[in-house]
CSV table of C-alpha atoms and ligand atoms in Angstrom, one decimal:
chain,number,residue,atom,x,y,z
A,1,MET,CA,23.8,-9.3,42.5
A,2,THR,CA,26.0,-7.3,40.9
A,3,GLN,CA,28.4,-4.7,43.3
A,4,GLU,CA,30.5,-1.9,42.2
A,5,ILE,CA,32.9,0.6,43.4
A,6,LEU,CA,34.4,3.5,42.0
A,7,ILE,CA,37.7,4.8,42.9
A,8,ARG,CA,40.4,7.3,41.9
A,9,ARG,CA,42.5,5.9,39.2
A,10,PRO,CA,45.0,4.0,40.9
A,11,ASP,CA,49.0,4.1,40.1
A,12,ASP,CA,51.7,1.5,40.4
A,13,TRP,CA,54.6,2.6,42.7
A,14,HIS,CA,57.0,-0.2,41.4
A,15,LEU,CA,56.8,-1.5,37.7
A,16,HIS,CA,59.3,-3.5,35.5
A,17,LEU,CA,58.3,-2.4,31.7
A,18,ARG,CA,61.4,-3.7,30.1
A,19,ASP,CA,62.3,-2.1,26.9
A,20,GLY,CA,62.1,-3.1,23.2
A,21,ALA,CA,59.6,-5.8,21.8
A,22,MET,CA,58.9,-6.8,25.6
A,23,LEU,CA,58.0,-3.0,26.5
A,24,GLN,CA,55.9,-2.6,23.4
A,25,GLY,CA,53.8,-5.7,24.3
A,26,ILE,CA,53.1,-5.3,27.9
A,27,LEU,CA,52.8,-1.6,28.2
A,28,PRO,CA,49.1,-1.4,27.4
A,29,GLU,CA,48.4,-4.0,30.3
A,30,THR,CA,49.4,-1.2,32.8
A,31,ALA,CA,48.4,1.6,31.2
A,32,ARG,CA,44.9,0.4,30.7
A,33,HIS,CA,44.2,0.9,34.4
A,34,PHE,CA,47.1,2.7,35.8
A,35,ALA,CA,47.7,6.5,35.2
A,36,ARG,CA,51.4,6.6,36.6
A,37,ALA,CA,54.0,4.2,37.5
A,38,ILE,CA,57.4,4.0,39.1
A,39,ILE,CA,59.4,2.4,36.4
A,40,MET,CA,62.3,0.0,37.6
A,41,PRO,CA,65.7,0.9,36.2
A,42,ASN,CA,67.0,-2.7,35.9
A,43,LEU,CA,67.7,-2.8,32.3
A,44,VAL,CA,70.6,-4.4,30.4
A,45,PRO,CA,72.6,-2.1,30.7
A,46,PRO,CA,70.8,-0.4,33.9
A,47,VAL,CA,69.4,3.1,33.6
A,48,VAL,CA,72.2,4.9,35.6
A,49,THR,CA,72.4,8.6,34.6
A,50,GLY,CA,69.7,11.4,33.8
A,51,GLU,CA,70.5,11.4,30.2
A,52,GLN,CA,69.7,7.5,30.0
A,53,ALA,CA,66.5,7.8,32.2
A,54,ALA,CA,65.0,10.8,29.8
A,55,ALA,CA,66.0,8.3,26.7
A,56,TYR,CA,64.2,5.3,28.3
A,57,ARG,CA,61.3,7.8,29.2
A,58,ASP,CA,60.8,8.7,25.7
A,59,ARG,CA,61.2,5.0,24.5
A,60,ILE,CA,58.1,4.1,26.9
A,61,LEU,CA,56.0,7.2,25.8
A,62,ALA,CA,56.6,5.9,22.2
A,63,ALA,CA,55.5,2.5,23.0
A,64,LEU,CA,52.0,3.7,24.4
A,65,PRO,CA,49.3,3.0,22.1
A,66,LYS,CA,47.3,5.9,20.8
A,67,GLY,CA,44.5,7.0,23.0
A,68,MET,CA,46.0,5.9,26.2
A,69,THR,CA,47.1,8.2,28.8
A,70,PHE,CA,50.5,7.0,31.2
A,71,THR,CA,53.1,8.9,33.0
A,72,PRO,CA,56.3,7.1,33.7
A,73,LEU,CA,58.0,8.0,36.8
A,74,MET,CA,61.5,7.4,36.3
A,75,THR,CA,63.9,6.0,38.7
A,76,LEU,CA,68.0,5.8,38.5
A,77,TYR,CA,69.9,2.7,39.2
A,78,LEU,CA,72.2,3.5,42.2
A,79,THR,CA,75.7,2.3,41.6
A,80,GLU,CA,79.1,2.9,43.3
A,81,GLY,CA,79.8,5.3,40.3
A,82,THR,CA,76.9,7.4,40.4
A,83,ASP,CA,77.1,11.0,40.6
A,84,PRO,CA,75.7,12.9,43.2
A,85,ALA,CA,75.3,16.0,40.8
A,86,ASP,CA,73.9,14.0,37.8
A,87,VAL,CA,70.9,12.9,40.4
A,88,ALA,CA,70.1,16.2,41.4
A,89,ALA,CA,70.1,17.5,38.4
A,90,ALA,CA,67.6,14.5,37.0
A,91,ALA,CA,65.6,15.2,40.1
A,92,GLU,CA,65.5,19.0,39.9
A,93,SER,CA,64.1,18.7,36.2
A,94,GLY,CA,61.1,16.6,37.4
A,95,LEU,CA,62.3,13.6,35.5
A,96,VAL,CA,63.6,11.3,38.1
A,97,LYS,CA,61.3,10.7,41.1
A,98,ALA,CA,63.4,7.9,43.1
A,99,VAL,CA,66.7,6.1,42.9
A,100,LYS,CA,66.7,2.6,43.3
A,101,LEU,CA,69.0,0.6,45.4
A,102,TYR,CA,69.9,-3.0,44.6
A,103,PRO,CA,72.1,-4.8,46.9
A,104,ALA,CA,74.7,-6.2,44.2
A,105,GLY,CA,73.4,-9.9,43.3
A,106,ALA,CA,70.0,-9.7,45.0
A,107,THR,CA,67.8,-10.1,41.9
A,108,THR,CA,67.5,-10.0,38.0
A,109,ASN,CA,70.0,-7.5,36.5
A,110,SER,CA,71.4,-6.4,39.8
A,111,HIS,CA,75.0,-7.0,39.3
A,112,SER,CA,76.0,-3.7,38.8
A,113,GLY,CA,74.3,-2.9,42.2
A,114,VAL,CA,75.7,-1.5,45.3
A,115,ARG,CA,78.4,-3.7,47.5
A,116,ASP,CA,79.5,-1.1,50.0
A,117,LEU,CA,77.0,1.7,51.2
A,118,ASP,CA,79.7,3.9,52.2
A,119,LYS,CA,80.8,4.2,48.6
A,120,VAL,CA,77.1,5.8,47.9
A,121,MET,CA,77.1,7.8,50.9
A,122,PRO,CA,77.3,11.4,49.1
A,123,VAL,CA,74.4,10.2,46.5
A,124,LEU,CA,72.5,9.4,49.8
A,125,GLU,CA,73.2,12.8,51.6
A,126,LYS,CA,72.4,14.9,48.4
A,127,MET,CA,69.0,12.8,47.9
A,128,ALA,CA,68.2,13.4,51.8
A,129,GLU,CA,69.0,17.1,51.2
A,130,ILE,CA,66.8,17.5,48.2
A,131,GLY,CA,64.0,14.9,49.6
A,132,LEU,CA,64.3,12.3,46.6
A,133,PRO,CA,63.2,8.9,47.9
A,134,LEU,CA,65.9,5.5,47.9
A,135,CYS,CA,63.6,2.6,46.9
A,136,THR,CA,65.1,-0.3,48.3
A,137,HIS,CA,65.1,-4.1,47.3
A,138,GLY,CA,65.6,-5.2,50.8
A,139,GLU,CA,67.3,-8.6,50.9
A,140,VAL,CA,71.0,-9.2,51.9
A,141,THR,CA,72.9,-11.4,49.5
A,142,THR,CA,75.4,-12.9,51.7
A,143,ALA,CA,75.5,-16.8,50.8
A,144,GLU,CA,75.2,-17.8,54.7
A,145,VAL,CA,71.9,-16.1,55.1
A,146,ASP,CA,68.7,-18.1,54.0
A,147,ILE,CA,66.8,-17.0,51.4
A,148,PHE,CA,63.6,-16.9,53.5
A,149,ASP,CA,65.6,-14.4,56.0
A,150,ARG,CA,67.1,-12.2,53.5
A,151,GLU,CA,64.5,-9.3,54.3
A,152,ALA,CA,64.7,-9.5,58.0
A,153,VAL,CA,68.0,-9.4,58.3
A,154,PHE,CA,68.2,-6.6,55.7
A,155,ILE,CA,66.1,-4.4,57.9
A,156,ASP,CA,68.4,-5.2,60.9
A,157,THR,CA,71.7,-4.8,59.6
A,158,VAL,CA,71.3,-2.4,56.5
A,159,LEU,CA,68.2,-0.5,56.6
A,160,ASP,CA,67.9,0.7,60.1
A,161,PRO,CA,71.7,1.3,60.6
A,162,LEU,CA,71.2,3.5,57.3
A,163,ARG,CA,68.2,5.4,58.7
A,164,CYS,CA,70.0,6.0,61.7
A,165,ARG,CA,72.8,7.3,60.1
A,166,LEU,CA,70.8,9.7,57.8
A,167,PRO,CA,67.4,10.2,59.3
A,168,GLU,CA,66.2,12.8,56.6
A,169,LEU,CA,66.5,10.2,53.8
A,170,ARG,CA,63.2,9.4,52.4
A,171,VAL,CA,63.1,5.5,52.0
A,172,VAL,CA,60.5,3.0,50.1
A,173,MET,CA,60.8,-0.5,51.4
A,174,GLU,CA,59.8,-1.9,48.1
A,175,HIS,CA,57.8,-4.9,48.0
A,176,ILE,CA,57.9,-6.0,51.7
A,177,THR,CA,57.1,-9.8,52.3
A,178,THR,CA,57.5,-10.4,56.0
A,179,GLU,CA,55.4,-9.3,59.0
A,180,GLU,CA,58.9,-7.9,60.3
A,181,GLY,CA,59.0,-5.5,57.2
A,182,ALA,CA,55.2,-4.4,57.7
A,183,THR,CA,55.8,-3.6,61.4
A,184,TYR,CA,59.2,-2.0,60.5
A,185,ALA,CA,57.5,0.2,57.9
A,186,ALA,CA,54.6,1.4,60.3
A,187,GLU,CA,56.7,2.3,63.2
A,188,GLY,CA,58.9,4.2,60.7
A,189,GLY,CA,57.5,7.8,60.6
A,190,PRO,CA,56.7,9.8,57.8
A,191,ASN,CA,60.1,9.3,55.8
A,192,LEU,CA,59.5,5.5,55.6
A,193,GLY,CA,57.0,3.9,53.1
A,194,ALA,CA,56.6,0.3,51.9
A,195,THR,CA,55.2,-1.1,48.6
A,196,ILE,CA,53.2,-4.2,48.7
A,197,THR,CA,52.8,-6.6,45.4
A,198,THR,CA,49.5,-8.2,44.6
A,199,HIS,CA,51.0,-11.5,44.4
A,200,HIS,CA,52.0,-11.3,47.9
A,201,LEU,CA,48.6,-10.7,49.1
A,202,ILE,CA,47.9,-14.0,47.4
A,203,ILE,CA,50.2,-16.6,47.7
A,204,ASN,CA,52.5,-18.3,50.5
A,205,ARG,CA,55.6,-20.4,49.6
A,206,ASN,CA,53.6,-23.3,49.7
A,207,HIS,CA,51.9,-22.3,46.3
A,208,ILE,CA,55.4,-22.2,45.0
A,209,LEU,CA,56.1,-25.7,46.0
A,210,VAL,CA,53.6,-27.9,47.1
A,211,GLY,CA,52.3,-30.4,44.4
A,212,GLY,CA,55.0,-29.7,41.9
A,213,ILE,CA,57.3,-26.6,41.5
A,214,LYS,CA,55.2,-23.5,40.1
A,215,PRO,CA,57.9,-21.2,38.2
A,216,HIS,CA,55.2,-18.3,37.6
A,217,TYR,CA,54.9,-17.9,41.0
A,218,TYR,CA,58.7,-17.4,41.8
A,219,CYS,CA,59.8,-13.9,42.3
A,220,LEU,CA,61.9,-12.0,44.5
A,221,PRO,CA,61.9,-11.8,47.4
A,222,VAL,CA,60.4,-15.0,47.4
A,223,ALA,CA,57.0,-15.6,49.0
A,224,LYS,CA,57.1,-16.3,52.8
A,225,ARG,CA,55.1,-18.1,55.4
A,226,GLU,CA,51.2,-18.0,55.7
A,227,LYS,CA,51.7,-15.9,58.8
A,228,HIS,CA,53.7,-13.4,56.6
A,229,ARG,CA,51.0,-13.0,54.0
A,230,LEU,CA,48.6,-12.5,56.8
A,231,ALA,CA,50.5,-9.8,58.1
A,232,LEU,CA,50.9,-8.3,54.8
A,233,ARG,CA,47.0,-8.6,54.0
A,234,ARG,CA,46.7,-6.5,57.5
A,235,ALA,CA,49.0,-3.8,56.5
A,236,ALA,CA,47.4,-3.1,52.9
A,237,THR,CA,44.0,-3.3,54.1
A,238,SER,CA,44.3,-1.2,56.9
A,239,GLY,CA,44.5,1.8,54.8
A,240,LYS,CA,47.5,3.4,56.8
A,241,SER,CA,49.5,6.1,54.8
A,242,CYS,CA,52.8,4.2,54.9
A,243,TYR,CA,51.6,1.3,52.5
A,244,PHE,CA,50.7,1.5,49.0
A,245,LEU,CA,50.6,-0.8,45.9
A,246,GLY,CA,53.8,-1.4,44.2
A,247,THR,CA,52.9,-4.6,42.0
A,248,ASP,CA,56.5,-5.6,40.9
A,249,SER,CA,55.0,-6.8,37.7
A,250,ALA,CA,57.6,-8.2,35.9
A,251,PRO,CA,57.6,-9.8,32.7
A,252,HIS,CA,59.6,-12.7,31.6
A,253,VAL,CA,58.8,-14.8,28.5
A,254,ASP,CA,57.6,-18.1,29.4
A,255,ALA,CA,60.9,-20.1,27.9
A,256,LEU,CA,62.6,-18.2,30.7
A,257,LYS,CA,60.5,-19.1,33.5
A,258,GLU,CA,59.7,-22.7,32.7
A,259,HIS,CA,63.2,-23.4,33.0
A,260,ALA,CA,65.9,-25.2,34.6
A,261,CYS,CA,67.3,-21.9,36.2
A,262,GLY,CA,63.7,-19.8,36.2
A,263,CYS,CA,63.8,-16.2,36.2
A,264,ALA,CA,62.3,-14.3,39.3
A,265,GLY,CA,59.2,-12.2,38.6
A,266,CYS,CA,55.1,-12.5,38.5
A,267,PHE,CA,53.5,-10.7,35.7
A,268,THR,CA,50.3,-9.2,37.5
A,269,ALA,CA,49.7,-5.7,35.4
A,270,THR,CA,46.7,-7.4,33.3
A,271,ASN,CA,44.4,-8.4,36.2
A,272,THR,CA,45.9,-6.5,39.5
A,273,MET,CA,43.1,-4.2,39.9
A,274,ALA,CA,40.6,-7.1,39.9
A,275,LEU,CA,42.6,-9.4,42.6
A,276,LEU,CA,42.9,-6.4,44.7
A,277,ALA,CA,39.1,-6.0,44.8
A,278,HIS,CA,39.1,-9.7,45.5
A,279,VAL,CA,41.6,-9.4,48.3
A,280,PHE,CA,40.0,-6.1,49.9
A,281,GLU,CA,36.5,-7.4,49.6
A,282,GLU,CA,37.7,-10.8,51.1
A,283,ASP,CA,38.9,-9.0,54.2
A,284,SER,CA,35.9,-6.6,54.4
A,285,ALA,CA,38.0,-3.7,53.3
A,286,LEU,CA,36.8,-2.7,49.9
A,287,ASP,CA,36.4,0.9,51.6
A,288,LYS,CA,40.6,0.7,52.2
A,289,LEU,CA,41.4,-0.1,48.4
A,290,GLU,CA,41.5,3.7,47.2
A,291,ALA,CA,43.9,4.5,49.9
A,292,PHE,CA,46.2,1.8,48.9
A,293,ALA,CA,45.9,1.8,45.3
A,294,SER,CA,45.1,5.7,44.6
A,295,LEU,CA,46.3,7.9,47.7
A,296,ASN,CA,48.9,6.7,49.7
A,297,GLY,CA,51.3,6.7,47.1
A,298,PRO,CA,51.0,10.2,45.6
A,299,ALA,CA,50.8,11.4,49.4
A,300,PHE,CA,54.2,9.7,49.7
A,301,TYR,CA,55.9,11.0,46.7
A,302,GLY,CA,54.5,14.5,47.1
A,303,LEU,CA,52.3,14.2,44.0
A,304,PRO,CA,48.6,15.0,43.3
A,305,VAL,CA,45.9,12.3,43.3
A,306,ASN,CA,44.7,11.3,40.0
A,307,ASP,CA,41.3,13.2,38.7
A,308,GLU,CA,40.0,10.2,36.8
A,309,LYS,CA,38.0,7.5,38.4
A,310,ILE,CA,38.0,3.8,37.4
A,311,ARG,CA,35.0,1.6,38.2
A,312,LEU,CA,35.2,-2.1,39.8
A,313,VAL,CA,32.2,-4.4,39.4
A,314,LYS,CA,31.8,-7.7,40.9
A,315,HIS,CA,29.7,-10.1,38.7
A,316,GLU,CA,27.7,-13.0,39.2
A,317,LEU,CA,30.0,-15.1,36.9
A,318,ALA,CA,33.7,-15.4,37.2
A,319,GLN,CA,35.5,-13.3,35.0
A,320,THR,CA,37.9,-14.3,32.5
A,321,PHE,CA,41.5,-12.7,31.9
A,322,PRO,CA,44.0,-13.9,29.4
A,323,GLU,CA,46.2,-16.8,30.4
A,324,LYS,CA,48.9,-15.1,28.5
A,325,ILE,CA,49.9,-11.9,26.6
A,326,ILE,CA,51.5,-12.5,23.5
A,327,THR,CA,54.6,-10.1,22.6
A,328,GLU,CA,57.0,-10.3,19.9
A,329,ALA,CA,59.6,-11.3,22.4
A,330,GLY,CA,57.6,-14.3,23.3
A,331,PRO,CA,54.6,-14.9,25.6
A,332,VAL,CA,54.2,-13.9,29.1
A,333,THR,CA,51.9,-15.6,31.4
A,334,VAL,CA,49.4,-13.7,33.4
A,335,PHE,CA,49.4,-14.3,37.3
A,336,ASN,CA,46.9,-17.0,38.1
A,337,PRO,CA,45.5,-16.8,41.7
A,338,GLY,CA,44.2,-20.0,41.3
A,339,TYR,CA,40.7,-19.3,42.3
A,340,PRO,CA,37.8,-17.8,40.5
A,341,VAL,CA,37.7,-14.0,40.3
A,342,HIS,CA,34.3,-12.1,40.3
A,343,TRP,CA,35.8,-8.6,39.8
A,344,ALA,CA,36.5,-6.5,36.8
A,345,VAL,CA,37.9,-3.1,35.5
A,346,GLU,CA,35.0,-1.6,33.4
A,347,ALA,CA,34.9,1.6,31.8
B,1,LIG,O1,60.7,-11.3,41.3
B,1,LIG,C1,61.5,-10.1,40.8
B,1,LIG,N1,61.3,-9.6,39.4
B,1,LIG,N2,62.1,-9.4,41.8
B,1,LIG,C2,62.9,-8.4,41.2
B,1,LIG,O2,63.2,-7.7,42.3
B,1,LIG,C3,63.2,-8.0,39.8
B,1,LIG,C4,62.3,-8.7,38.8
B,1,LIG,C5,62.9,-8.4,37.6
B,1,LIG,O3,63.4,-7.6,37.2
B,1,LIG,O4,62.4,-9.4,36.9
B,2,LIG,ZN1,61.1,-5.2,41.3
């Protein structure tokens, strides 16, 4: 028997679109289902100024195939040289919707990130004043801290002190991967939100490492133990307003994923909505999918929800997704959950 649900068109509150041939090749994968996305600024070189964000937005819109509608919500990459006045002007013009904090060295193209938070306090104070959210890659980078503990240590040693110092600052904990992250977000009040990726609802660290290393499951923050995946499932399917979808869909060509030093990132843009329907159905929470994917994010960012709807249909037969998206930059492997999925987005 087929089953179907209709939800408002979703948005992706954390997305990597890259640039050039990669952007051209993968943008339709997001624009097919999503109305808007918060666009990560970790290009080479990074998107630091309002002028650079405007130029990047124009390149994204130029890459959008005719007949597709999609609105990129731009972000600025926070550096120790960022000018508070430039951030304020970019926000006031409506161009920029958030600023991204990458602790230096935390992940792909993060070397221009922040080493000393004191140096960016004037920017953060300005953001608190104008209500512009800070999106955080919440991992410490200290060599002594185990990679599986980096999120929890970030919350205790960086995020909580920062929020005590500047409680008016609106913060999004990006791609939370731990029970600690989910709990902290739920207790943070209206100025705190958290995005959750599709893949962190599906894989734990065993999926990456048991039976041979699976480079296409490697991302940052790295997937944790099963109890953390279950905590994320409870969070996402709770419908609570602090949790919303940010896929962190992060394309890298196969040659760089299947490599002696493989890049971090799971590419989920193509099948995210089908996978989420599967996950939410499994947890008897299909009625909460719209809140997670389409309502909670706009509410946090103070934007209207989308008027259009999308239809998700569950078929008798398992659905097929492309194994790879072929781009002029090279092939990109689509995230494979490792089990059959019967859901599909239909017109
Ligand atoms: O897995 C990830 N990939 N995590 C990040 O934080 C960055 C992203 C990328 O840009 O590839
Ligand atoms: Zn990301």
